[in-house]
Coordinates of C-alpha atoms in Angstrom, one line a residue:
X58 CA -69.3 13.8 36.9
X59 CA -70.6 10.8 35.2
X60 CA -67.2 10.2 33.6
X61 CA -65.5 10.4 36.9
X62 CA -67.9 8.0 38.5
X63 CA -67.5 5.6 35.5
X64 CA -63.7 5.9 35.9
X65 CA -63.9 5.1 39.6
X66 CA -66.2 2.1 39.0
X67 CA -63.8 0.9 36.4
X68 CA -60.8 1.1 38.8
X69 CA -62.8 -0.8 41.5
X70 CA -63.9 -3.4 39.0
X71 CA -60.3 -3.9 37.9
X72 CA -59.4 -4.9 41.5
X73 CA -62.0 -7.6 41.6
X74 CA -60.9 -11.2 40.9
X75 CA -61.5 -12.5 37.3
X76 CA -64.9 -14.2 37.1
X77 CA -64.5 -15.5 33.5
X78 CA -61.4 -17.6 34.3
X79 CA -62.3 -21.4 34.4
X80 CA -60.7 -21.6 37.9
X81 CA -63.3 -19.1 39.2
X82 CA -66.1 -21.2 37.8
X83 CA -65.4 -24.4 39.8
X84 CA -68.2 -26.0 41.7
X85 CA -68.6 -25.0 45.4
X86 CA -70.4 -26.9 48.2
X87 CA -74.1 -26.4 47.7
X88 CA -73.4 -24.0 44.8
X89 CA -72.6 -21.2 47.3
X90 CA -71.3 -18.0 45.7
X91 CA -67.5 -17.9 46.1
X92 CA -67.6 -14.5 47.9
X93 CA -70.2 -15.9 50.4
X94 CA -67.9 -18.9 50.9
X95 CA -64.9 -16.6 51.5
X96 CA -66.9 -14.8 54.2
X97 CA -67.7 -18.2 55.8
X98 CA -64.1 -19.2 55.8
X99 CA -63.1 -15.8 57.2
X100 CA -65.4 -16.3 60.2
X101 CA -64.1 -19.9 60.5
X102 CA -60.5 -18.7 60.7
X103 CA -61.4 -15.9 63.1
X104 CA -63.0 -18.2 65.6
X105 CA -60.4 -21.0 65.6
X106 CA -56.8 -20.9 64.5
X107 CA -53.7 -19.9 66.5
X108 CA -55.8 -18.5 69.5
X109 CA -53.1 -19.4 72.0
X110 CA -50.9 -16.6 70.5
X111 CA -53.0 -14.2 72.6
X112 CA -50.7 -15.4 75.4
X113 CA -51.0 -12.5 77.8
X114 CA -54.7 -13.1 78.3
X115 CA -54.3 -16.8 78.0
X116 CA -51.7 -17.0 80.7
X117 CA -53.7 -14.7 83.0
X118 CA -56.6 -17.1 82.7
X119 CA -54.4 -20.0 83.6
X120 CA -53.1 -18.3 86.7
X121 CA -56.5 -17.3 87.8
X122 CA -57.9 -20.8 87.3
X123 CA -55.2 -22.2 89.5
X124 CA -53.3 -24.2 86.9
X125 CA -50.0 -25.5 88.5
X126 CA -51.0 -23.9 91.8
X127 CA -50.3 -27.4 93.3
X128 CA -46.5 -26.8 92.7
X129 CA -46.4 -23.9 95.1
X130 CA -45.7 -25.9 98.2
X131 CA -42.6 -26.3 100.4
X132 CA -39.5 -24.6 99.1
X133 CA -41.2 -23.3 96.0
X134 CA -43.6 -21.3 98.2
X135 CA -40.6 -19.4 99.6
X136 CA -40.2 -17.7 96.1
X137 CA -43.7 -16.4 96.1
X138 CA -44.1 -12.7 95.1
X139 CA -45.8 -10.2 97.3
X140 CA -49.6 -10.5 97.1
X141 CA -51.0 -8.4 94.4
X142 CA -47.7 -7.8 92.5
X143 CA -48.2 -10.6 89.9
X144 CA -50.8 -13.1 88.7
X145 CA -48.8 -16.2 89.8
X146 CA -48.5 -17.7 93.3
X147 CA -44.8 -18.6 93.0
X148 CA -41.9 -18.5 90.5
X149 CA -42.3 -22.2 89.8
X150 CA -45.9 -21.8 88.8
X151 CA -44.9 -19.0 86.5
X152 CA -42.2 -21.2 84.9
X153 CA -44.6 -24.1 84.4
X154 CA -47.3 -21.9 82.8
X155 CA -44.9 -20.1 80.5
X156 CA -43.6 -23.5 79.3
X157 CA -47.1 -24.3 77.9
X158 CA -46.6 -21.7 75.2
X159 CA -43.4 -23.4 74.0
X160 CA -45.1 -26.8 74.1
X161 CA -48.1 -25.6 72.1
X162 CA -45.8 -23.8 69.6
X163 CA -43.6 -26.9 69.1
X164 CA -46.7 -29.1 68.5
X165 CA -48.1 -26.3 66.2
X166 CA -45.0 -26.3 63.9
X167 CA -44.6 -30.1 64.0
X168 CA -48.2 -30.7 63.0
X169 CA -47.9 -28.1 60.2
X170 CA -46.0 -30.5 58.1
X171 CA -48.5 -33.3 58.9
X172 CA -51.4 -31.0 58.1
X173 CA -49.8 -30.1 54.7
X174 CA -49.3 -33.7 53.8
X175 CA -52.9 -34.7 54.8
X176 CA -54.3 -31.7 52.9
X177 CA -52.7 -33.0 49.6
X178 CA -53.5 -36.6 50.2
X179 CA -56.7 -37.1 52.3
X180 CA -58.5 -33.9 51.4
X181 CA -59.5 -30.6 53.0
X182 CA -62.7 -31.7 54.7
X183 CA -61.1 -34.5 56.6
X184 CA -58.2 -32.3 57.7
X185 CA -60.5 -29.5 58.9
X186 CA -62.6 -32.0 60.9
X187 CA -59.4 -33.5 62.4
X188 CA -58.1 -30.0 63.4
X189 CA -61.4 -29.0 65.0
X190 CA -61.4 -32.2 66.9
X191 CA -58.0 -31.4 68.3
X192 CA -59.2 -27.8 69.2
X193 CA -62.4 -29.1 70.9
X194 CA -60.4 -31.7 72.9
X195 CA -57.9 -29.0 74.0
X196 CA -60.6 -26.8 75.5
X197 CA -62.5 -29.6 77.1
X198 CA -59.4 -31.0 78.7
X199 CA -58.4 -27.5 79.9
X200 CA -61.9 -27.0 81.4
X201 CA -61.5 -30.0 83.7
X202 CA -57.8 -29.6 84.5
X203 CA -57.0 -29.3 88.2
X204 CA -55.0 -30.9 91.1
X205 CA -57.0 -34.1 90.8
X206 CA -57.0 -34.2 86.9
X207 CA -53.9 -32.6 85.6
X208 CA -54.8 -32.5 81.9
X209 CA -53.3 -29.0 81.2
X210 CA -50.3 -30.5 79.3
X211 CA -52.3 -32.6 76.8
X212 CA -54.7 -29.6 76.5
X213 CA -51.9 -27.5 75.1
X214 CA -50.5 -30.3 73.0
X215 CA -53.9 -30.5 71.2
X216 CA -54.3 -26.8 71.1
X217 CA -51.0 -26.4 69.2
X218 CA -51.7 -29.5 67.0
X219 CA -55.1 -28.1 65.9
X220 CA -53.9 -24.6 65.0
X221 CA -52.7 -25.1 61.4
X222 CA -54.5 -28.4 60.9
X223 CA -57.9 -26.7 61.3
X224 CA -57.1 -23.6 59.2
X225 CA -55.0 -24.9 56.3
X226 CA -58.1 -26.2 54.3
X227 CA -59.5 -22.7 54.1
X228 CA -56.4 -21.5 52.2
X229 CA -57.5 -23.5 49.2
X230 CA -60.3 -21.1 48.4
X231 CA -57.7 -18.9 46.7
X232 CA -58.0 -21.2 43.7
X233 CA -61.5 -19.7 43.2
X234 CA -60.0 -16.2 42.8
X235 CA -57.4 -16.3 40.0
X236 CA -55.4 -13.1 39.7
X237 CA -56.2 -12.2 43.3
X238 CA -54.7 -15.0 45.3
X239 CA -52.4 -12.7 47.3
X240 CA -55.3 -10.5 48.4
X241 CA -57.4 -13.5 49.4
X242 CA -54.4 -15.1 51.3
X243 CA -53.9 -11.8 53.0
X244 CA -57.5 -11.5 54.0
X245 CA -57.5 -15.0 55.6
X246 CA -54.2 -14.2 57.2
X247 CA -55.7 -11.1 58.7
X248 CA -58.6 -13.2 60.2
X249 CA -56.1 -15.7 61.6
X250 CA -54.2 -12.8 63.3
X251 CA -57.5 -11.4 64.7
X252 CA -58.1 -14.9 66.3
X253 CA -55.4 -13.9 68.8
X254 CA -58.1 -11.8 70.5
X255 CA -60.1 -14.9 71.4
X256 CA -58.4 -15.3 74.9
X257 CA -58.9 -11.6 75.6
X258 CA -62.6 -11.9 74.8
X259 CA -62.9 -15.1 77.0
X260 CA -61.0 -13.4 79.8
X261 CA -63.2 -10.4 79.7
X262 CA -66.4 -12.5 79.7
X263 CA -65.1 -14.5 82.7
X264 CA -64.2 -11.5 84.7
X265 CA -67.4 -9.5 83.9
X266 CA -70.0 -12.3 84.2
X267 CA -68.6 -14.3 87.2
X268 CA -69.2 -17.6 85.4
X269 CA -66.9 -20.5 86.2
X270 CA -63.7 -21.3 84.3
X271 CA -65.1 -24.6 83.2
X272 CA -68.2 -22.8 81.7
X273 CA -65.9 -20.4 79.8
X274 CA -63.9 -23.3 78.3
X275 CA -66.8 -25.5 77.4
X276 CA -68.7 -22.5 76.0
X277 CA -65.9 -21.7 73.7
X278 CA -65.4 -25.3 72.7
X279 CA -69.1 -25.3 71.5
X280 CA -69.1 -21.8 70.0
X281 CA -65.7 -22.2 68.5
X282 CA -64.3 -25.6 67.4
X283 CA -67.5 -27.6 67.5
X284 CA -69.4 -24.9 65.5
X285 CA -66.5 -24.7 63.0
X286 CA -66.5 -28.5 62.7
X287 CA -70.2 -28.2 61.6
X288 CA -69.2 -25.5 59.1
X289 CA -66.3 -27.6 57.8
X290 CA -68.7 -30.6 57.3
X291 CA -71.0 -28.6 55.1
X292 CA -68.8 -26.0 53.4
X293 CA -65.3 -27.4 53.1
X294 CA -65.2 -29.8 50.1
X295 CA -63.9 -33.4 50.2
X296 CA -61.6 -32.7 47.3
X297 CA -59.6 -29.5 47.0
X298 CA -60.5 -26.9 44.5
X299 CA -58.2 -27.3 41.5
X300 CA -55.2 -25.1 41.5
X301 CA -55.1 -22.1 39.1
X302 CA -52.1 -23.7 37.5
X303 CA -54.3 -26.5 36.2
X304 CA -55.9 -24.0 33.9
X305 CA -53.0 -21.6 33.3
X306 CA -51.5 -23.4 30.3
X307 CA -54.9 -23.4 28.5
X308 CA -55.7 -19.8 29.4
X309 CA -52.3 -18.5 28.3
X310 CA -52.4 -20.6 25.2
X311 CA -55.8 -19.2 24.2
X312 CA -54.4 -15.6 24.5
X313 CA -51.4 -16.6 22.4
X314 CA -53.3 -18.6 19.8
X315 CA -55.8 -15.8 19.2
X316 CA -53.3 -12.9 19.2
X317 CA -52.6 -11.3 15.8
X318 CA -49.0 -12.4 15.9
X319 CA -49.9 -16.0 16.6
X320 CA -52.4 -16.6 13.8
X321 CA -51.4 -19.5 11.6
X322 CA -51.8 -20.0 7.9
X323 CA -55.3 -19.9 6.5
X324 CA -56.4 -23.5 6.7
X325 CA -59.6 -24.9 8.0
X326 CA -60.3 -27.9 10.3
X327 CA -62.9 -28.8 12.8
X328 CA -61.9 -30.5 16.1
X329 CA -64.4 -32.5 18.2
X330 CA -65.8 -30.9 21.3
X331 CA -64.0 -31.7 24.6
X332 CA -67.1 -33.2 26.1
X333 CA -70.8 -33.7 25.2
X334 CA -71.7 -30.4 26.7
X335 CA -69.3 -28.4 24.5
X336 CA -71.0 -25.8 22.3
X337 CA -70.4 -25.1 18.7
X338 CA -67.9 -22.4 19.5
X339 CA -65.8 -24.9 21.2
X340 CA -64.1 -26.0 18.0
X341 CA -60.9 -25.0 16.2
X342 CA -61.6 -23.5 12.8
X343 CA -59.4 -21.5 10.5
X344 CA -60.8 -19.9 7.4
X345 CA -59.9 -21.7 4.2
X346 CA -61.0 -18.9 1.8
X347 CA -58.1 -17.1 0.1
X348 CA -60.2 -15.0 -2.3
X349 CA -61.0 -11.3 -2.0
X350 CA -63.5 -10.9 0.9
X351 CA -66.0 -8.3 2.0
X352 CA -65.9 -6.7 5.5
X353 CA -68.6 -9.2 6.6
X354 CA -66.5 -12.0 5.3
X355 CA -63.5 -10.6 7.2
X356 CA -65.6 -10.5 10.4
X357 CA -66.6 -14.1 9.9
X358 CA -63.0 -15.1 9.2
X359 CA -61.9 -13.5 12.5
X360 CA -64.5 -15.4 14.4
X361 CA -63.6 -18.7 12.8
X362 CA -59.9 -18.2 13.3
X363 CA -60.3 -18.0 17.0
X364 CA -59.3 -21.0 19.1
X365 CA -61.6 -21.5 22.1
X366 CA -60.6 -22.6 25.6
X367 CA -62.5 -25.9 25.3
X368 CA -60.3 -26.9 22.4
X369 CA -57.2 -26.3 24.4
X370 CA -58.5 -27.9 27.5
X371 CA -59.1 -31.2 25.8
X372 CA -55.8 -31.2 23.8
X373 CA -53.2 -33.4 25.4
X374 CA -50.5 -30.8 24.7
X375 CA -52.1 -28.6 27.4
X376 CA -52.9 -31.1 30.0
X377 CA -51.1 -30.3 33.3
X378 CA -48.1 -32.7 33.8
X379 CA -47.7 -34.4 37.1
X380 CA -44.5 -33.5 39.0
X381 CA -43.1 -35.1 42.1
X382 CA -42.8 -33.5 45.5
X383 CA -39.0 -33.9 45.5
X384 CA -38.7 -32.0 42.2
X385 CA -40.4 -29.0 43.9
X386 CA -38.9 -29.2 47.4
X387 CA -35.2 -29.9 46.4
X388 CA -34.8 -26.6 44.5
X389 CA -33.0 -23.4 45.1
X390 CA -36.3 -21.5 45.2
X391 CA -37.8 -23.7 47.9
X392 CA -34.6 -23.7 50.0
X393 CA -34.5 -19.9 49.5
X394 CA -38.0 -19.3 50.8
X395 CA -37.5 -21.6 53.8
X396 CA -34.3 -19.7 54.7
X397 CA -36.0 -16.4 54.3
X398 CA -39.0 -17.5 56.4
X399 CA -36.6 -18.7 59.1
X400 CA -34.8 -15.4 59.2
X401 CA -38.1 -13.6 59.4
X402 CA -38.9 -15.7 62.4
X403 CA -35.7 -14.8 64.1
X404 CA -36.1 -11.1 63.4
X405 CA -39.8 -11.1 64.6
X406 CA -39.3 -13.2 67.7
X407 CA -36.2 -11.5 69.1
X408 CA -37.8 -8.1 68.7
X409 CA -40.8 -9.1 70.6
X410 CA -38.8 -10.7 73.4
X411 CA -36.2 -7.9 73.8
X412 CA -38.5 -4.9 73.1
X413 CA -38.6 -3.9 76.7
X414 CA -34.8 -3.5 76.8
X415 CA -34.6 -0.9 74.0
X416 CA -38.0 0.7 73.9
X417 CA -39.3 3.3 76.4
X418 CA -42.6 2.6 78.1
X419 CA -44.6 4.8 75.7
X420 CA -43.1 3.1 72.7
X421 CA -43.8 -0.3 74.2
X422 CA -47.4 0.7 74.7
X423 CA -47.6 1.9 71.1
X424 CA -46.2 -1.5 70.0
X425 CA -48.9 -3.3 72.1
X426 CA -51.6 -1.2 70.4
X427 CA -50.3 -1.5 66.8
X428 CA -49.5 -5.3 66.8
X429 CA -53.2 -6.4 66.6
X430 CA -53.8 -3.7 63.9
X431 CA -51.2 -5.3 61.6
X432 CA -54.1 -6.8 59.8
X433 CA -54.5 -3.4 58.0
X434 CA -51.1 -3.4 56.2
X435 CA -51.6 -7.1 55.6
X436 CA -54.5 -6.4 53.3
X437 CA -52.7 -3.5 51.6
X438 CA -49.7 -5.7 50.9
X439 CA -52.1 -8.3 49.4
X440 CA -53.3 -5.7 46.9
X441 CA -49.7 -4.6 46.1
X442 CA -48.6 -8.2 45.5
X443 CA -51.5 -8.7 43.0
X444 CA -50.2 -5.6 41.2
X445 CA -46.4 -6.1 41.2
X446 CA -45.8 -9.7 42.2
X447 CA -44.5 -11.4 45.3
X448 CA -40.7 -11.0 45.0
X449 CA -40.6 -7.2 44.9
X450 CA -42.8 -7.2 48.1
X451 CA -40.5 -9.8 49.8
X452 CA -37.5 -7.5 49.0
X453 CA -39.5 -4.6 50.3
X454 CA -40.2 -6.4 53.6
X455 CA -36.6 -7.4 54.0
X456 CA -35.7 -3.7 53.7
X457 CA -38.4 -2.9 56.3
X458 CA -36.9 -5.5 58.6
X459 CA -33.5 -3.9 58.1
X460 CA -34.8 -0.4 58.9
X461 CA -36.5 -1.8 62.0
X462 CA -33.1 -3.0 63.5
X463 CA -31.2 0.1 62.2
X464 CA -33.6 2.1 64.4
X465 CA -33.0 -0.2 67.3
X466 CA -29.3 0.4 67.0
X467 CA -30.1 4.2 67.2
X468 CA -32.6 3.5 70.0
X469 CA -31.1 6.2 72.3
X470 CA -33.3 8.6 70.2
X471 CA -36.9 8.3 71.2
X472 CA -37.9 9.2 67.6
X473 CA -35.9 6.2 66.4
X474 CA -37.7 4.0 68.8
X475 CA -41.1 5.0 67.4
X476 CA -39.9 4.5 63.8
X477 CA -38.7 1.1 64.9
X478 CA -42.2 0.2 66.2
X479 CA -43.8 1.5 63.0
X480 CA -41.4 -0.5 60.7
X481 CA -41.9 -3.6 62.9
X482 CA -45.7 -3.2 62.7
X483 CA -45.4 -3.4 58.9
X484 CA -42.9 -6.2 59.0
X485 CA -45.0 -8.7 61.0
X486 CA -48.2 -7.9 59.1
X487 CA -47.6 -10.4 56.4
X488 CA -45.2 -12.8 58.1
X489 CA -46.7 -16.2 57.1
X490 CA -48.9 -14.9 54.2
X491 CA -45.8 -13.9 52.1
X492 CA -44.6 -17.5 52.3
X493 CA -48.0 -18.9 51.4
X494 CA -48.3 -16.6 48.4
X495 CA -44.8 -17.4 47.2
X496 CA -45.3 -21.2 47.4
X497 CA -48.8 -20.9 45.7
X498 CA -47.5 -18.8 42.8
X499 CA -44.2 -20.6 42.3
X500 CA -44.7 -24.3 42.8
X501 CA -47.2 -27.0 41.6
X502 CA -50.6 -26.8 43.4
X503 CA -50.7 -30.5 43.9
X504 CA -48.0 -30.1 46.6
X505 CA -49.1 -26.8 48.1
X506 CA -50.1 -28.3 51.4
X507 CA -46.9 -30.2 51.9
X508 CA -44.7 -27.3 50.8
X509 CA -46.2 -24.8 53.2
X510 CA -46.3 -27.4 55.9
X511 CA -42.6 -28.2 55.7
X512 CA -41.7 -24.6 55.4
X513 CA -43.7 -23.8 58.5
X514 CA -42.1 -26.7 60.3
X515 CA -38.5 -25.6 59.4
X516 CA -39.1 -21.9 60.0
X517 CA -41.1 -22.4 63.1
X518 CA -38.8 -24.7 64.9
X519 CA -35.7 -22.8 64.0
X520 CA -37.3 -19.6 65.2
X521 CA -37.1 -21.0 68.7
X522 CA -33.4 -20.1 68.4
X523 CA -34.5 -16.6 69.3
X524 CA -35.2 -17.9 72.8
X525 CA -31.5 -18.8 73.1
X526 CA -30.5 -15.5 71.6
X527 CA -32.5 -13.6 74.2
X528 CA -32.4 -15.8 77.3
X529 CA -28.9 -17.3 77.1
X530 CA -27.0 -14.6 75.1
X531 CA -28.6 -11.3 75.8
X532 CA -29.7 -11.9 79.4
X533 CA -27.2 -14.6 80.5
X534 CA -24.0 -13.6 78.7
X535 CA -24.4 -9.9 77.9
X536 CA -26.3 -8.8 81.1
X537 CA -29.2 -7.4 79.0
X538 CA -27.2 -5.6 76.3
X539 CA -29.1 -6.2 73.0
X540 CA -26.7 -4.4 70.7
X541 CA -24.5 -7.4 69.7
X542 CA -27.4 -9.6 68.8
X543 CA -29.1 -6.8 67.0
X544 CA -26.0 -6.1 64.9
X545 CA -25.7 -9.9 64.2
X546 CA -29.4 -10.0 63.0
X547 CA -28.7 -6.9 60.8
X548 CA -25.8 -8.8 59.2
X549 CA -28.1 -11.7 58.5
X550 CA -30.8 -9.5 57.0
X551 CA -28.2 -7.9 54.7
X552 CA -26.9 -11.3 53.6
X553 CA -30.4 -12.2 52.5
X554 CA -30.3 -9.6 49.7
X555 CA -28.1 -11.6 47.2
X556 CA -30.1 -14.7 47.9
X557 CA -33.5 -12.9 47.4
X558 CA -32.2 -11.2 44.2
X559 CA -31.0 -14.6 42.9
X560 CA -34.4 -16.1 43.8
X561 CA -36.1 -13.3 41.8
X562 CA -34.0 -13.9 38.8
X563 CA -34.5 -17.7 39.0
X564 CA -38.2 -17.3 39.4
X565 CA -38.6 -14.9 36.5
X566 CA -36.6 -17.3 34.3
X567 CA -38.8 -20.1 35.4
X568 CA -41.9 -18.1 34.4
X569 CA -40.4 -17.1 31.1
X570 CA -39.6 -20.7 30.3
X571 CA -43.2 -21.7 31.1
X572 CA -44.5 -19.0 28.7
X573 CA -42.1 -20.1 25.9
X574 CA -43.2 -23.7 26.4
X575 CA -46.8 -22.7 26.1
X576 CA -46.1 -20.7 22.9
X577 CA -44.2 -23.6 21.3
X578 CA -47.2 -25.9 22.1
X579 CA -49.6 -23.5 20.6
X580 CA -47.6 -23.4 17.4
X581 CA -47.3 -27.1 17.4
X582 CA -51.1 -27.4 17.8
X583 CA -51.7 -25.1 14.9
X584 CA -49.1 -26.8 12.7
X585 CA -50.7 -30.2 13.5
X586 CA -54.2 -29.0 12.6
X587 CA -52.9 -27.4 9.4
X588 CA -51.2 -30.6 8.4
X589 CA -54.3 -32.6 9.1
X590 CA -56.3 -30.2 6.9
X591 CA -53.9 -30.4 4.1

């Protein structure tokens, strides 16, 4: 029993992020434990991020508060629905309200690139405060919007602008969890998804308490954006945590230098400590004794032959080299992830828009229930990525997307409809997180913000093509027949396989070259010290 318990504890411990890695030992605001800081960031992301994505409840609140009710006059009033049939007063009001989602989303994706640039240049604290300022302004303007003060448009401009600007700084906490960045990204991504419930909570409070719409909006502005601004001021650092790649060369070099196959010739030399605080073990020493030794001498020799991390950290051979943004962005790997992210956007958006045309009512209801629960597979995928890497998971997700639409083609079968919903539920669970993890693990951390921002801008804006595919093609040209567009999307998903496989090969080769470069620098370091000793 004790052995089983010990084995289980060992397995759980193996899942925990490395605490000995130098990246995990970086200073945090007020010295807060990294796990406590993660919980704070999770609550922060849960309260304010892409809250307007809970659009069904958000639009219902807008109709009930009378937004755009002033357009229902004259001829537009003739198109009013029967009382009690819908939330809106007239078709024009419905059109105006629904357009707010597109406005917010366009601002959201446009500001993603701006947020990414500011994150890498100005710093996370300033970006977080700017984002929460946008969010607070959005809800304050919405609170006072009406016939005499029509501020609903700027409200949703600020709401979209603040979505990524406010939450991007929290993503940098992954640098405190080396070896578990995918799981931490997935955890934050799950919290961002759960923020979609904010409008539902506000709507429920409004309907159950009888307080005014203004009080609901102002109350959330205080309990959400303003509270999170205070949290950002105290717990988000001025400067970003250093990326794991800043330490990777030294950590890998230490492993190589101290492995049996990498031991150099028996020479001895001392190197100065990297800084005044370095301990005596932070020196490079190789035993000079070639005579017969006792076991105790052998143990001492093993200890002196080891190269410590502090030696490698202060050696110029292992300093991280600066690279330009263009050298990262204008590459096959970056173009590939942007293309893949765009295709994911098309697949996801079209399915959500057209679901009512190929799913029965019960399957639609199942989709509505499962969509918020997509946070569960998101966390599971995070664990899997930490185990097998990001590219196998991306290939797996592309296959899940393929199976989703294969089931849509066979949607005459009710069983196929339910399988389609289940596959889609898994597909959307890690939609943006997979892109974040790929960028974080593939490119230089100095440009992380800019790279995810531009990818979000490209993928987000091009995903609006799905509106054309559904509104103009499916509804306008094909009279509601989804099959031609579904088959076209299936073809696009299949065409992604050779690109993704090429990306996997290219990325593996890139990682291998980095390892070989580190190995050569280790041998160069040992040879230099041996020459100095001679």
